[in-house]
Coordinates of C-alpha atoms in Angstrom, one line a residue:
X1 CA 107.0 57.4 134.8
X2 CA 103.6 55.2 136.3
X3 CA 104.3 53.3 139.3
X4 CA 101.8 50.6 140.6
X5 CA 101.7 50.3 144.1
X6 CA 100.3 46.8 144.2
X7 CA 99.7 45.7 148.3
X8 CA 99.2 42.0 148.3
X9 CA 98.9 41.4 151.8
X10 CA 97.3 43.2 154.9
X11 CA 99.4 45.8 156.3
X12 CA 99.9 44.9 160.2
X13 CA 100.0 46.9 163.3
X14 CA 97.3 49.4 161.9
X15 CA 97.0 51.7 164.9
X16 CA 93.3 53.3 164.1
X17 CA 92.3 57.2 164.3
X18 CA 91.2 56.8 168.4
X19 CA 94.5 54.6 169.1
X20 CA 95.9 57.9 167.9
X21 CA 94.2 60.3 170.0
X22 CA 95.0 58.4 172.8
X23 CA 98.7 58.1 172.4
X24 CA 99.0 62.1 171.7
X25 CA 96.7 62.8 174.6
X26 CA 99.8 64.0 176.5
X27 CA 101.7 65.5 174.0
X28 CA 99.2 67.7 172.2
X29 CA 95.6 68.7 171.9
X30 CA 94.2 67.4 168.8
X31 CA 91.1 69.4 167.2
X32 CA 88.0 67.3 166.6
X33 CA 87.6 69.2 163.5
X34 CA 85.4 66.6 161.5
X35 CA 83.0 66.3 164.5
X36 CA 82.5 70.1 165.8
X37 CA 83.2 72.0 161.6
X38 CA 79.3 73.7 161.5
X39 CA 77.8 74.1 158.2
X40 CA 78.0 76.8 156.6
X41 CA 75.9 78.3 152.8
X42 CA 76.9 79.5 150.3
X43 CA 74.8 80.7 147.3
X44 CA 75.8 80.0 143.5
X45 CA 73.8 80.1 140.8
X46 CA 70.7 80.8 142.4
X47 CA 71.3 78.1 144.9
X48 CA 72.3 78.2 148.3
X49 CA 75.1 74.9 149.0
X50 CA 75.6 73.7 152.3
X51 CA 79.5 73.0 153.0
X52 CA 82.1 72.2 156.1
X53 CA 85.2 73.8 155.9
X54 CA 88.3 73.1 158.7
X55 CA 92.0 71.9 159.0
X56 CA 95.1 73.6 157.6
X57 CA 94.2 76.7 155.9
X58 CA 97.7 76.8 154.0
X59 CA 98.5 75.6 150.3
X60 CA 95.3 74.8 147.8
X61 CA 92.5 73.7 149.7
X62 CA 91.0 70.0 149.2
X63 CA 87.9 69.4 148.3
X64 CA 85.9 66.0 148.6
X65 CA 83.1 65.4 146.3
X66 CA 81.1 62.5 147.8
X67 CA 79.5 58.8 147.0
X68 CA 76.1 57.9 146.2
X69 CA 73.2 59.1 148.7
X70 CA 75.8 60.2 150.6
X71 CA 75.9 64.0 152.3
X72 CA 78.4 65.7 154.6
X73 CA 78.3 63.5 157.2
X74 CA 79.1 59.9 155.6
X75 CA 82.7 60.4 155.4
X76 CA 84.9 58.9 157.8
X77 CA 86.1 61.4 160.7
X78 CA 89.8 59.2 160.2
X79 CA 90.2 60.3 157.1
X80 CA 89.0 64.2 157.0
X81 CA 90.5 64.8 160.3
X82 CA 93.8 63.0 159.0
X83 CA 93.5 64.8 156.0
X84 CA 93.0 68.4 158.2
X85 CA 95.8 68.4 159.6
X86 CA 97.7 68.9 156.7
X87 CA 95.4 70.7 154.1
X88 CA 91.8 73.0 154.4
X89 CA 89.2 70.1 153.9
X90 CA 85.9 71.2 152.2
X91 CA 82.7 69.0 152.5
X92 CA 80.1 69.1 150.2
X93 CA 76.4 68.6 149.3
X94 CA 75.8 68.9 145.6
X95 CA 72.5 70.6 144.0
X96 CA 69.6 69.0 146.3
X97 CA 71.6 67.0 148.8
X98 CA 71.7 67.1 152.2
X99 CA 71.1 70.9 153.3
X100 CA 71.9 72.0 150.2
X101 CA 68.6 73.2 148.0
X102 CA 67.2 72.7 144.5
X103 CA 66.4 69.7 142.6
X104 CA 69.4 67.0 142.3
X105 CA 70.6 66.6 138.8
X106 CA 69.5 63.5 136.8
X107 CA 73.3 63.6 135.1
X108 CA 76.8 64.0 136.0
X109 CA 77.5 66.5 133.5
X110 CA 75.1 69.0 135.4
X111 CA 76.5 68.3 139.0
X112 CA 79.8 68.8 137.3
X113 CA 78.8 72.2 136.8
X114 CA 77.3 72.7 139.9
X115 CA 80.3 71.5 141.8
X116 CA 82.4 74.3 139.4
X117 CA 79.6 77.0 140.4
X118 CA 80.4 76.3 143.9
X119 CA 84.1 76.6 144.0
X120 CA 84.1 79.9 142.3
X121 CA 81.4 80.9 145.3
X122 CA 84.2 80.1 147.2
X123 CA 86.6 82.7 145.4
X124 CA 89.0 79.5 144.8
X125 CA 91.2 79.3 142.0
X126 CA 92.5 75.8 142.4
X127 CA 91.8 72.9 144.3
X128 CA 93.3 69.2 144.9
X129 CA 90.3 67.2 144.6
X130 CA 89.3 63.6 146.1
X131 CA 85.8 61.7 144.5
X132 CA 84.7 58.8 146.0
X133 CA 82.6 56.4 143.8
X134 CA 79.9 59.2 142.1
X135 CA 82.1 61.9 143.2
X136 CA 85.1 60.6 141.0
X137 CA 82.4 60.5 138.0
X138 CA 82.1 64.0 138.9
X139 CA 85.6 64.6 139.4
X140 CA 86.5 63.3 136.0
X141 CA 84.0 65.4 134.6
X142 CA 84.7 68.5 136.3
X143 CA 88.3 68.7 134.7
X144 CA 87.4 67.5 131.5
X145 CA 85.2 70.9 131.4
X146 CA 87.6 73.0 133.4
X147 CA 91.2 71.6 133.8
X148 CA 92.3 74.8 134.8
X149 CA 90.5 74.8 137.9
X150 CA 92.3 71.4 139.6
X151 CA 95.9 71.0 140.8
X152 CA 96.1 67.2 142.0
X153 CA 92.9 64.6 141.6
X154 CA 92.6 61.2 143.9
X155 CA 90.2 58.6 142.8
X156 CA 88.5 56.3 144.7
X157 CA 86.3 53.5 144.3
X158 CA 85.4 54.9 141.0
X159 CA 85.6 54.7 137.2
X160 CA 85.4 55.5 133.6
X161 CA 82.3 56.7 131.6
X162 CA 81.2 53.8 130.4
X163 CA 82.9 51.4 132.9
X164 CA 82.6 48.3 133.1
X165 CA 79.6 46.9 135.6
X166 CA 78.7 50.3 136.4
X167 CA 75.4 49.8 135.1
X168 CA 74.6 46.8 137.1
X169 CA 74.9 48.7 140.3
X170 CA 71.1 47.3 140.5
X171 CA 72.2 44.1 141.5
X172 CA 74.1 44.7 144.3
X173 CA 71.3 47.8 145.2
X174 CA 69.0 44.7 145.0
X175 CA 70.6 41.7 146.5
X176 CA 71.6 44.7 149.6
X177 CA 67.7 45.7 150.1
X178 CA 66.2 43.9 152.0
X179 CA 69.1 44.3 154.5
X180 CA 68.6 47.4 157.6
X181 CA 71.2 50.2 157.1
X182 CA 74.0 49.1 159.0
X183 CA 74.2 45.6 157.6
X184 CA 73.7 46.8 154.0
X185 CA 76.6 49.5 154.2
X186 CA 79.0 46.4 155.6
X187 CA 77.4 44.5 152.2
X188 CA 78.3 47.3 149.9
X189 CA 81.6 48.4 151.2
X190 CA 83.4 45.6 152.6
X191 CA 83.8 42.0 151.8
X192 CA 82.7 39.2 153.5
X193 CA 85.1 38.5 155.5
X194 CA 85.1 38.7 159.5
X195 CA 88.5 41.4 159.1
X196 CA 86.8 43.3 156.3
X197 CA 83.8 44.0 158.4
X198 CA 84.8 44.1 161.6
X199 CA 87.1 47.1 160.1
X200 CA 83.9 48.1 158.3
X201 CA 81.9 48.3 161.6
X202 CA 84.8 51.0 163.4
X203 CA 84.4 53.0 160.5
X204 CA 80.7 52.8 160.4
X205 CA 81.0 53.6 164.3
X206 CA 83.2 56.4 163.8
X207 CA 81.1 58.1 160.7
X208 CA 77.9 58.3 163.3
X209 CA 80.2 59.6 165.8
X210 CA 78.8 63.2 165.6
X211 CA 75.6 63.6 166.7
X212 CA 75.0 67.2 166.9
X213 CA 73.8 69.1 164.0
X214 CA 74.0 66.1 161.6
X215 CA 73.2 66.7 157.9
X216 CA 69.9 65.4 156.4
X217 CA 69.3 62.3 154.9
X218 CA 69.4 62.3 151.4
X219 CA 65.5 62.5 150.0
X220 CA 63.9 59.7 147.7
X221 CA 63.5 62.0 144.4
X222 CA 67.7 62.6 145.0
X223 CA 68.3 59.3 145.6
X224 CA 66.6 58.6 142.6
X225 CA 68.2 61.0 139.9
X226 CA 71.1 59.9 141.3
X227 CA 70.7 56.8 140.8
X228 CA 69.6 57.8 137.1
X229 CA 73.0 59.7 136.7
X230 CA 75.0 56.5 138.0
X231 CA 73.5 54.0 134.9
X232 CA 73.6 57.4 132.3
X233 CA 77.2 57.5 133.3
X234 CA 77.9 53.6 132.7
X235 CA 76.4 53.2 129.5
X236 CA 79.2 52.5 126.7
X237 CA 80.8 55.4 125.3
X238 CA 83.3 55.2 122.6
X239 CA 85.2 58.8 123.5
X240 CA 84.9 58.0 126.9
X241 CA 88.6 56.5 127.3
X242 CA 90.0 59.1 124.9
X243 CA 88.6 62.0 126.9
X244 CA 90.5 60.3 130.0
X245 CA 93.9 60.8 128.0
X246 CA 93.1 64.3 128.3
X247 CA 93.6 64.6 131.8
X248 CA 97.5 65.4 132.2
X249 CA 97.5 66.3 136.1
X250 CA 98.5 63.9 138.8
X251 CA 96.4 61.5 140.0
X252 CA 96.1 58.7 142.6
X253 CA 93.7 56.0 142.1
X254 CA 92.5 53.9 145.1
X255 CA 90.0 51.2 145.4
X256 CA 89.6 47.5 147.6
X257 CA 90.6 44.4 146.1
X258 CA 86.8 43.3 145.5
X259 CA 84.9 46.4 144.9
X260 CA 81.1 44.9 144.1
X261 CA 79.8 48.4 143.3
X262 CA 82.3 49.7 141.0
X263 CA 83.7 46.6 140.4
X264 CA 87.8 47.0 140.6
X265 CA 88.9 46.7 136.9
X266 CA 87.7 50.1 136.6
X267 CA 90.5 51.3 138.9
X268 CA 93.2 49.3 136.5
X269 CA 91.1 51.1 133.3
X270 CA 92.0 54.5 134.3
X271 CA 95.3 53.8 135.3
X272 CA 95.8 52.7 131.8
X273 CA 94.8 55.5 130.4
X274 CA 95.1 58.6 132.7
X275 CA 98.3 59.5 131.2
X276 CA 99.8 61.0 135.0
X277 CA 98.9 58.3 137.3
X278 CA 99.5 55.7 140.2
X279 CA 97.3 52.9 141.4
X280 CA 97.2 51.2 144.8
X281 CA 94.7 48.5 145.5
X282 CA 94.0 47.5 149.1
X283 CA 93.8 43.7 150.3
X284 CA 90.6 42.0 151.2
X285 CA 88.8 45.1 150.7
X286 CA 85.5 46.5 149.0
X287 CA 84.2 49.9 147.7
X288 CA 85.0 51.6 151.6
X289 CA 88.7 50.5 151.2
X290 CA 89.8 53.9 152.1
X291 CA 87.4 53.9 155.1
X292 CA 88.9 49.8 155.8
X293 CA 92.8 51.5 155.9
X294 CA 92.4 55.2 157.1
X295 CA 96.2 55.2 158.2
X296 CA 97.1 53.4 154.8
X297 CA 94.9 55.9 152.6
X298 CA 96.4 58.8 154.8
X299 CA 100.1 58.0 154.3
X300 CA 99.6 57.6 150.2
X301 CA 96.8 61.0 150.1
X302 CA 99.2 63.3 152.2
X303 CA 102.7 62.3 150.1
X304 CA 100.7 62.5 147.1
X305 CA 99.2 65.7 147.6
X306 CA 102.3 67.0 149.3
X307 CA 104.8 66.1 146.6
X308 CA 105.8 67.1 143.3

């Protein structure tokens, strides 16, 4: 039976990822793993893929397909190194990302296969998946075209084929551009409120933690068939919700209370009509609402992923 997991109010007492380190210090090492993991290749398809891969090696491996522009190192080291400790994290740069060569798909369908291609490189036979925001597009589209493949799927900060305002991610691209990096991520990830970015500012603080041996930027012809798969993707499409009531495994969907990218109805639209899942919606939060509540995402990913 669905269960909504609704949170209406901010959750006190968050004790962040360094709070945690600190309080542990005496107890037990903890293993950097998010900041010190090297990349590694792998070639598939005639492409060589750059990847991270750390944590738990035990159970089926977790694999984190990744937002717009974004490469290996825009995830938050709170939640991969949270997420480490109980499962093997993969990191990855699709087709022309990042380290990773070749030319960047202009649709999801393709980076779909790509992102199949390289977790048979891998020799993996099934993975728990988590897409955020373009990775959930590709996520969705990954089981649709090999169910087998996927044990347990987390959504975040994503939606439907055909969703509703995905389209118009111009305008908040736009109103966002004339703004230097750090401000615009706080714009497109986090409200406006002081809490909301002040939260948004640790994580951003903590993401460009590493500075050793960073990934590469994401280039302007990616960027741009990127963005050309995004408004493919959120054109109307009448199988589109059908196709969702396909998908029988598990999944958690996650996403802020005022998600401006993907706007947050979309989260409610595949709860609807995912046939196995569970939504939670975070308070006063945007499209990084996972990166906002580390500890919160952590607690709901782990059970999740952990339980039958």
């Amino acid at each position: 039976m669905k269960r909504i997991n609704l949170i209406l109010s901010i959750v006190l007492g968050l004790i962040n990822f360094g709070d945690i380190q600190a309080q542990q210090k005496n107890k037990t090492v903890l293993i950097d793993y998010h900041q010190n993991a090297p990349t590694k290749f792998i070639e598939a398809g005639g492409t060589k893929y750059a990847y991270r891969s750390f944590g738990n090696n035990t159970g089926i491996p977790l694999l984190l397909l990744q937002h717009f522009t974004g490469t290996l190192d825009n995830w938050d080291p709170a939640i991969t190194n949270g997420l480490a400790r109980h499962f093997q994290v993969i990191l990855f740069d699709n087709k022309g990302i990042g380290a990773s060569q070749g030319q960047t798909p202009d649709n999801i369908e393709a980076m779909a296969q790509d992102a199949i291609s390289f977790i048979k490189a891998l020799g993996l036979k099934k993975v728990n998946i988590l897409g955020f925001s373009m990775g959930g597009f590709i996520a969705q589209q990954l089981i649709l075209d090999e169910p087998a493949l996927v044990n347990k799927l987390i959504l975040a900060g994503t939606g439907p084929k055909g969703g509703t305002g995905i389209a118009d991610i111009i305008t908040p691209l736009t109103a966002s551009s004339k703004l230097g990096d750090n401000d615009q991520k706080l714009f497109l990830f986090y409200t406006h409120t002081s809490a909301s970015r002040k939260m948004g500012q640790q994580a951003l603080n903590r993401i460009y933690k590493r500075k050793k041996n960073r990934d590469r930027e994401t280039t302007g012809p990616a960027i741009q068939a990127q963005l050309k798969s995004i408004l493919s993707w959120g054109q109307p499409d009448a199988e589109a919700l059908n196709n969702l009531k396909k998908i029988k495994l598990p999944v958690l969907v996650i996403n802020g209370s005022h998600d401006i990218v993907v706007p947050t109805i979309n989260s409610y639209v595949l709860f609807q009509n995912l046939v196995n899942a569970r939504l939670s919606l975070y308070p006063d939060s945007g499209h990084g609402s996972i990166f906002q509540f580390p500890e919160l995402f952590l607690n709901e990913a782990v059970s999740f992923l952990q339980n039958n």
